[in-house]
Amino acid sequence: MKCLVAIDSFKGCLTSIEANAAAAAGIRTKMPAAEVVQVAVSDGGEGWLEAFRRAIGGKEVEIVVRDPLMRPVKARYLVSDDTAIIEMAQASGLMLLAPEERNPLLATSYGTGQLVADAVRQGCRHIIVGLGGSATSDCGIGMLHALIDSFGSYGRWDDIREFDGISFTIATDVVNPLCGENGAAHVFAPQKGATPNMVQRLEERARLFADLSARHFGFDRSDVPGAGAAGGLGYAFMQYLGGHNQENVKCRPGIDLLLDAVGFNRLLSDARLVVTGEGSADRQTLMGKVPYGILKRAQVQGTSVCLLAGRIADRQSLLDAGFEQVACINPQGLPLAEAMKPDVAKANIAATAMAAIT
């Protein structure tokens, strides 16, 4: 029997690699002779860089950039041939801030721009950026300032020529526009510490920036699906780095990019079962998150998929989508603080994966 294990990180508890190892241990306890293939996964946020490194190899580059509050922080990106893989959360992620520091009115994507600039200096001609886990809602203005500081003569964006011939792929499952009720400020900023008053101010700032940018360039990409990703960073890539040729910036679901890189369809060809999962599974799982991206691939080849999660809601919707099993790893009544302990989570994942094998 061959089983694939591809579980997303349990945020604040386990990485994808740790969760996979726990599930694999449980499967081998039940079936010692089973072939268990572990695939590190991410949709573009935390763990994106490490998942790609395991998939394609390459050289890690570490530099000092500015975090969301402009403090120095070490960040890494991956170079493989002429392609750079950037995890924007390394420089501009929510994980870099303490809860009391979260303020999307102040948080900047400047450090992400520094990563992009360094990759260009390294000679990379294709840059893939994972847009998950951001602390920012600055429409990518911080990133653009960093690029102007790196390459712009007299502080002018229009003087930059270093991006000629460079293509970008932004990885996100977000299809929201920049502005409006479904835009970056209203939908995502509250998760980053924004109060209702902050949301309104962020919305006004985004609309003003989009209006000024449209007047300058003669086109407006603020309504393009994905423009609202990472607090509007998607918009900055589309509007500014896409230039007049929108094909220069492509938007793709992060999990699809990663599964292509790892050769997931080939791995699936003779697998009997896929075990996937995430910290919390509900109806939103079916909106492009890691487990759903894996499910769609497995369904094409008729492979069963078991979904594990620390919390489950909308179970019937998940089953109706095609997951053969939907299992909560935590025993009923287990306190959250106990469930979030890494050793406890690993043991519970192992036990749940073992029970999933029939």
Short mmCIF file of C-alpha atoms in Angstrom, two decimals:
data_model
loop_
_atom_site.label_atom_id
_atom_site.label_comp_id
_atom_site.label_asym_id
_atom_site.label_seq_id
_atom_site.Cartn_x
_atom_site.Cartn_y
_atom_site.Cartn_z
CA MET A 1 0.00 0.00 0.00
CA LYS A 2 1.19 3.50 -0.87
CA CYS A 3 -0.09 6.51 1.03
CA LEU A 4 0.63 10.20 0.43
CA VAL A 5 0.69 12.53 3.42
CA ALA A 6 0.39 16.25 2.63
CA ILE A 7 -0.84 18.26 5.61
CA ASP A 8 -0.69 22.05 5.85
CA SER A 9 0.83 23.67 8.92
CA PHE A 10 -1.21 23.88 12.11
CA LYS A 11 -0.52 27.57 12.64
CA GLY A 12 1.12 28.36 15.96
CA CYS A 13 1.58 24.67 16.68
CA LEU A 14 3.16 22.46 13.97
CA THR A 15 4.82 22.97 10.62
CA SER A 16 3.69 20.98 7.59
CA ILE A 17 6.78 18.79 7.93
CA GLU A 18 6.06 18.05 11.61
CA ALA A 19 2.39 17.28 10.97
CA ASN A 20 3.30 14.98 8.07
CA ALA A 21 5.82 13.07 10.19
CA ALA A 22 3.24 12.53 12.93
CA ALA A 23 0.64 11.20 10.48
CA ALA A 24 3.22 8.98 8.79
CA ALA A 25 4.18 7.49 12.17
CA GLY A 26 0.55 6.67 12.86
CA ILE A 27 0.10 5.00 9.48
CA ARG A 28 3.24 2.90 9.89
CA THR A 29 2.11 1.79 13.34
CA LYS A 30 -1.04 0.34 11.76
CA MET A 31 0.65 -0.89 8.58
CA PRO A 32 4.43 -1.27 9.02
CA ALA A 33 4.94 -2.32 5.39
CA ALA A 34 3.13 0.69 3.92
CA GLU A 35 5.02 3.04 1.62
CA VAL A 36 4.38 6.52 3.06
CA VAL A 37 5.42 9.52 0.96
CA GLN A 38 5.47 12.85 2.80
CA VAL A 39 4.94 16.08 0.85
CA ALA A 40 5.49 19.43 2.58
CA VAL A 41 2.74 21.82 1.47
CA SER A 42 1.74 25.47 1.75
CA ASP A 43 -0.62 27.81 -0.08
CA GLY A 44 1.86 30.69 -0.14
CA GLY A 45 2.11 31.61 3.53
CA GLU A 46 4.09 30.10 6.36
CA GLY A 47 6.18 27.14 5.16
CA TRP A 48 6.03 28.13 1.49
CA LEU A 49 9.79 28.56 1.14
CA GLU A 50 10.69 25.29 2.87
CA ALA A 51 8.10 23.36 0.85
CA PHE A 52 9.57 24.67 -2.40
CA ARG A 53 13.11 23.96 -1.26
CA ARG A 54 12.18 20.35 -0.65
CA ALA A 55 10.41 20.19 -4.01
CA ILE A 56 13.02 21.75 -6.31
CA GLY A 57 16.21 22.24 -4.30
CA GLY A 58 18.10 25.44 -5.03
CA LYS A 59 20.17 27.86 -2.97
CA GLU A 60 18.83 29.81 -0.02
CA VAL A 61 19.80 33.47 0.18
CA GLU A 62 19.57 35.26 3.53
CA ILE A 63 19.57 39.04 3.82
CA VAL A 64 18.60 41.65 6.41
CA VAL A 65 15.39 43.48 5.52
CA ARG A 66 12.78 45.56 7.33
CA ASP A 67 9.91 43.86 9.14
CA PRO A 68 6.33 45.28 9.09
CA LEU A 69 7.35 47.93 11.63
CA MET A 70 10.62 48.74 9.80
CA ARG A 71 12.84 46.90 12.29
CA PRO A 72 15.79 44.88 10.95
CA VAL A 73 15.03 41.18 10.51
CA LYS A 74 16.75 38.32 8.69
CA ALA A 75 14.74 36.87 5.81
CA ARG A 76 15.42 34.15 3.27
CA TYR A 77 14.42 33.42 -0.30
CA LEU A 78 15.24 30.57 -2.67
CA VAL A 79 17.09 30.72 -5.99
CA SER A 80 16.91 27.88 -8.52
CA ASP A 81 18.55 28.63 -11.88
CA ASP A 82 17.06 32.02 -12.87
CA THR A 83 13.96 31.70 -10.67
CA ALA A 84 13.50 33.17 -7.20
CA ILE A 85 10.93 31.87 -4.72
CA ILE A 86 9.90 34.49 -2.16
CA GLU A 87 7.70 33.98 0.90
CA MET A 88 6.50 37.49 1.67
CA ALA A 89 5.69 36.47 5.24
CA GLN A 90 9.45 36.17 5.85
CA ALA A 91 9.66 39.97 5.68
CA SER A 92 6.11 41.26 6.08
CA GLY A 93 4.30 38.50 7.93
CA LEU A 94 1.91 38.64 10.84
CA MET A 95 4.07 36.05 12.61
CA LEU A 96 6.78 38.73 13.00
CA LEU A 97 4.57 40.83 15.27
CA ALA A 98 3.40 40.34 18.82
CA PRO A 99 -0.41 40.51 19.16
CA GLU A 100 -0.24 43.97 20.70
CA GLU A 101 1.90 45.24 17.78
CA ARG A 102 -0.61 44.39 15.06
CA ASN A 103 -1.75 47.55 13.30
CA PRO A 104 -2.32 47.45 9.52
CA LEU A 105 -2.38 51.24 9.41
CA LEU A 106 1.33 51.14 10.30
CA ALA A 107 2.50 47.78 8.94
CA THR A 108 4.49 48.03 5.73
CA SER A 109 5.46 45.66 2.91
CA TYR A 110 8.82 47.45 2.51
CA GLY A 111 10.80 44.31 3.43
CA THR A 112 9.10 42.30 0.70
CA GLY A 113 10.29 44.90 -1.79
CA GLN A 114 13.81 44.45 -0.49
CA LEU A 115 13.58 40.70 -1.14
CA VAL A 116 12.36 41.32 -4.69
CA ALA A 117 15.12 43.85 -5.31
CA ASP A 118 17.80 41.48 -4.08
CA ALA A 119 16.50 38.67 -6.30
CA VAL A 120 16.69 41.00 -9.31
CA ARG A 121 20.27 41.92 -8.42
CA GLN A 122 21.06 38.19 -8.26
CA GLY A 123 20.01 37.92 -11.91
CA CYS A 124 16.66 36.19 -11.44
CA ARG A 125 14.33 36.59 -14.41
CA HIS A 126 11.26 34.88 -12.97
CA ILE A 127 10.08 35.67 -9.46
CA ILE A 128 7.42 33.64 -7.66
CA VAL A 129 5.98 35.32 -4.58
CA GLY A 130 3.79 33.59 -1.98
CA LEU A 131 1.33 36.15 -0.65
CA GLY A 132 0.01 34.39 2.47
CA GLY A 133 0.31 35.36 6.12
CA SER A 134 0.73 39.10 5.69
CA ALA A 135 0.57 41.68 8.48
CA THR A 136 -0.01 44.47 5.99
CA SER A 137 -2.85 46.34 4.31
CA ASP A 138 -0.77 48.99 2.56
CA CYS A 139 -1.69 48.16 -1.06
CA GLY A 140 1.95 47.23 -1.62
CA ILE A 141 3.03 50.87 -1.25
CA GLY A 142 5.83 49.83 1.08
CA MET A 143 7.14 47.32 -1.44
CA LEU A 144 7.05 49.95 -4.19
CA HIS A 145 8.99 52.42 -2.00
CA ALA A 146 11.67 49.78 -1.42
CA LEU A 147 11.97 49.14 -5.16
CA ILE A 148 12.21 52.88 -5.86
CA ASP A 149 14.88 53.22 -3.17
CA SER A 150 16.79 50.36 -4.82
CA PHE A 151 16.45 51.25 -8.50
CA GLY A 152 14.63 54.54 -9.05
CA SER A 153 16.54 57.60 -10.17
CA TYR A 154 15.45 60.74 -8.31
CA GLY A 155 12.80 58.70 -6.48
CA ARG A 156 10.74 58.07 -9.61
CA TRP A 157 9.05 54.76 -10.41
CA ASP A 158 8.94 55.54 -14.12
CA ASP A 159 12.75 55.63 -14.31
CA ILE A 160 13.14 51.99 -13.25
CA ARG A 161 14.22 49.65 -16.07
CA GLU A 162 15.51 46.73 -14.00
CA PHE A 163 12.17 44.90 -14.34
CA ASP A 164 12.16 44.83 -18.14
CA GLY A 165 12.02 41.19 -19.23
CA ILE A 166 11.27 39.89 -15.72
CA SER A 167 8.08 37.91 -15.13
CA PHE A 168 6.25 37.50 -11.84
CA THR A 169 3.92 34.83 -10.53
CA ILE A 170 1.98 35.70 -7.41
CA ALA A 171 0.71 32.73 -5.45
CA THR A 172 -2.57 33.19 -3.61
CA ASP A 173 -5.96 31.57 -3.24
CA VAL A 174 -7.51 34.99 -2.66
CA VAL A 175 -9.74 36.29 -5.48
CA ASN A 176 -10.85 39.49 -3.74
CA PRO A 177 -10.49 42.90 -5.42
CA LEU A 178 -8.56 45.73 -3.80
CA CYS A 179 -11.54 47.85 -2.70
CA GLY A 180 -15.14 47.50 -1.61
CA GLU A 181 -17.02 45.21 0.75
CA ASN A 182 -15.10 42.21 -0.57
CA GLY A 183 -11.79 44.07 -0.72
CA ALA A 184 -8.58 43.87 1.26
CA ALA A 185 -9.54 46.24 4.07
CA HIS A 186 -13.04 44.98 4.85
CA VAL A 187 -12.34 41.26 4.53
CA PHE A 188 -8.79 40.81 5.79
CA ALA A 189 -7.67 43.82 7.84
CA PRO A 190 -9.68 42.85 10.97
CA GLN A 191 -7.66 39.61 11.12
CA LYS A 192 -4.54 41.78 11.30
CA GLY A 193 -5.66 43.95 14.19
CA ALA A 194 -7.78 46.60 12.46
CA THR A 195 -10.67 48.21 14.32
CA PRO A 196 -13.80 49.27 12.36
CA ASN A 197 -12.44 52.81 12.22
CA MET A 198 -9.11 51.54 10.87
CA VAL A 199 -10.92 49.49 8.23
CA GLN A 200 -12.66 52.63 6.95
CA ARG A 201 -9.38 54.55 6.82
CA LEU A 202 -7.64 51.67 5.04
CA GLU A 203 -10.47 51.51 2.50
CA GLU A 204 -10.19 55.24 1.82
CA ARG A 205 -6.42 54.96 1.43
CA ALA A 206 -6.77 52.05 -1.00
CA ARG A 207 -9.34 53.86 -3.15
CA LEU A 208 -7.22 57.01 -3.30
CA PHE A 209 -4.08 55.07 -4.23
CA ALA A 210 -5.92 53.08 -6.92
CA ASP A 211 -7.42 56.27 -8.36
CA LEU A 212 -4.06 58.08 -8.50
CA SER A 213 -2.36 55.01 -9.99
CA ALA A 214 -5.05 54.62 -12.67
CA ARG A 215 -4.67 58.26 -13.69
CA HIS A 216 -0.91 57.86 -13.91
CA PHE A 217 -0.83 54.66 -15.95
CA GLY A 218 -4.07 54.94 -17.91
CA PHE A 219 -5.36 51.57 -16.71
CA ASP A 220 -6.78 50.20 -13.46
CA ARG A 221 -6.27 46.68 -12.12
CA SER A 222 -7.80 47.21 -8.69
CA ASP A 223 -10.80 45.02 -9.62
CA VAL A 224 -8.75 42.11 -10.98
CA PRO A 225 -9.29 38.95 -8.87
CA GLY A 226 -6.39 38.66 -6.44
CA ALA A 227 -5.70 42.39 -6.25
CA GLY A 228 -6.78 42.31 -2.60
CA ALA A 229 -4.35 39.54 -1.65
CA ALA A 230 -1.89 40.28 1.18
CA GLY A 231 -3.49 43.61 1.99
CA GLY A 232 -3.38 44.79 -1.62
CA LEU A 233 0.14 43.59 -2.39
CA GLY A 234 -1.41 41.65 -5.25
CA TYR A 235 -2.62 44.96 -6.68
CA ALA A 236 0.85 46.50 -6.53
CA PHE A 237 2.29 43.61 -8.53
CA MET A 238 -0.48 43.77 -11.12
CA GLN A 239 -0.64 47.54 -11.48
CA TYR A 240 3.04 48.46 -11.21
CA LEU A 241 5.17 45.41 -12.00
CA GLY A 242 2.72 44.16 -14.62
CA GLY A 243 3.06 47.42 -16.48
CA HIS A 244 1.12 47.71 -19.73
CA ASN A 245 1.47 43.97 -20.38
CA GLN A 246 -0.69 42.15 -17.84
CA GLU A 247 0.93 38.85 -18.86
CA ASN A 248 4.07 39.96 -16.97
CA VAL A 249 2.26 39.14 -13.71
CA LYS A 250 0.30 35.92 -13.41
CA CYS A 251 -1.82 34.97 -10.42
CA ARG A 252 -2.11 31.29 -9.50
CA PRO A 253 -3.29 29.33 -6.45
CA GLY A 254 -0.22 28.67 -4.32
CA ILE A 255 -1.06 25.02 -3.73
CA ASP A 256 -1.28 24.35 -7.48
CA LEU A 257 2.14 25.90 -8.06
CA LEU A 258 3.65 23.78 -5.33
CA LEU A 259 1.94 20.53 -6.35
CA ASP A 260 3.16 21.04 -9.92
CA ALA A 261 6.70 21.62 -8.64
CA VAL A 262 6.72 18.46 -6.53
CA GLY A 263 5.21 16.30 -9.28
CA PHE A 264 2.16 15.48 -7.21
CA ASN A 265 0.16 13.95 -10.05
CA ARG A 266 2.94 11.44 -10.64
CA LEU A 267 3.10 10.60 -6.94
CA LEU A 268 -0.65 10.05 -6.95
CA SER A 269 -0.62 7.57 -9.81
CA ASP A 270 -0.24 4.44 -7.64
CA ALA A 271 -1.36 5.77 -4.24
CA ARG A 272 -4.31 4.20 -2.45
CA LEU A 273 -4.93 7.02 0.02
CA VAL A 274 -4.04 10.67 0.58
CA VAL A 275 -4.02 12.12 4.09
CA THR A 276 -4.23 15.90 4.16
CA GLY A 277 -5.28 18.45 6.74
CA GLU A 278 -5.02 21.86 8.36
CA GLY A 279 -5.52 23.47 11.73
CA SER A 280 -9.16 24.41 11.18
CA ALA A 281 -11.38 22.93 8.45
CA ASP A 282 -14.75 24.35 7.45
CA ARG A 283 -16.61 25.69 4.42
CA GLN A 284 -13.69 28.05 3.68
CA THR A 285 -11.48 25.00 3.09
CA LEU A 286 -13.39 24.59 -0.17
CA MET A 287 -12.36 28.07 -1.34
CA GLY A 288 -8.89 27.12 -2.56
CA LYS A 289 -7.10 26.09 0.62
CA VAL A 290 -4.43 23.38 0.64
CA PRO A 291 -6.65 20.36 1.40
CA TYR A 292 -9.11 21.28 -1.36
CA GLY A 293 -6.34 21.73 -3.93
CA ILE A 294 -5.09 18.26 -3.02
CA LEU A 295 -8.61 16.80 -3.14
CA LYS A 296 -9.20 18.09 -6.68
CA ARG A 297 -6.00 16.41 -7.91
CA ALA A 298 -6.83 13.15 -6.16
CA GLN A 299 -10.38 13.07 -7.55
CA VAL A 300 -9.06 13.13 -11.11
CA GLN A 301 -7.19 9.89 -10.41
CA GLY A 302 -9.87 8.34 -8.20
CA THR A 303 -7.74 8.34 -5.05
CA SER A 304 -9.44 8.54 -1.64
CA VAL A 305 -8.65 11.54 0.55
CA CYS A 306 -8.85 11.75 4.34
CA LEU A 307 -8.99 15.22 5.93
CA LEU A 308 -7.60 15.76 9.45
CA ALA A 309 -8.03 19.00 11.39
CA GLY A 310 -7.78 20.39 14.87
CA ARG A 311 -11.23 21.95 14.56
CA ILE A 312 -14.03 20.99 12.16
CA ALA A 313 -17.17 22.85 11.15
CA ASP A 314 -19.47 22.29 8.15
CA ARG A 315 -18.54 18.60 8.16
CA GLN A 316 -21.28 17.62 5.72
CA SER A 317 -20.14 20.24 3.20
CA LEU A 318 -16.64 18.79 3.36
CA LEU A 319 -17.94 15.26 2.87
CA ASP A 320 -20.18 16.39 0.00
CA ALA A 321 -17.14 17.96 -1.69
CA GLY A 322 -15.54 14.52 -1.87
CA PHE A 323 -13.42 13.94 1.23
CA GLU A 324 -13.91 10.28 2.14
CA GLN A 325 -13.23 10.94 5.82
CA VAL A 326 -13.27 14.17 7.83
CA ALA A 327 -11.70 13.58 11.24
CA CYS A 328 -11.02 15.91 14.17
CA ILE A 329 -7.71 15.02 15.83
CA ASN A 330 -8.71 16.39 19.24
CA PRO A 331 -10.80 14.38 21.71
CA GLN A 332 -14.00 16.12 22.73
CA GLY A 333 -13.48 18.46 25.67
CA LEU A 334 -9.70 18.83 25.23
CA PRO A 335 -8.79 22.41 26.25
CA LEU A 336 -7.37 24.54 23.44
CA ALA A 337 -4.19 25.32 25.36
CA GLU A 338 -3.52 21.60 25.74
CA ALA A 339 -4.43 20.83 22.11
CA MET A 340 -1.96 23.48 20.90
CA LYS A 341 1.01 21.84 22.62
CA PRO A 342 3.18 20.38 19.82
CA ASP A 343 3.69 17.00 21.49
CA VAL A 344 -0.04 16.65 22.13
CA ALA A 345 -0.91 17.64 18.56
CA LYS A 346 1.61 15.17 17.13
CA ALA A 347 0.23 12.32 19.23
CA ASN A 348 -3.35 13.17 18.25
CA ILE A 349 -2.48 13.40 14.54
CA ALA A 350 -0.72 10.03 14.71
CA ALA A 351 -3.68 8.39 16.45
CA THR A 352 -6.20 9.88 14.01
CA ALA A 353 -4.16 8.89 10.94
CA MET A 354 -3.80 5.37 12.29
CA ALA A 355 -7.58 5.10 12.70
CA ALA A 356 -8.10 6.38 9.15
CA ILE A 357 -6.30 3.36 7.65
CA THR A 358 -8.76 0.58 6.88
#
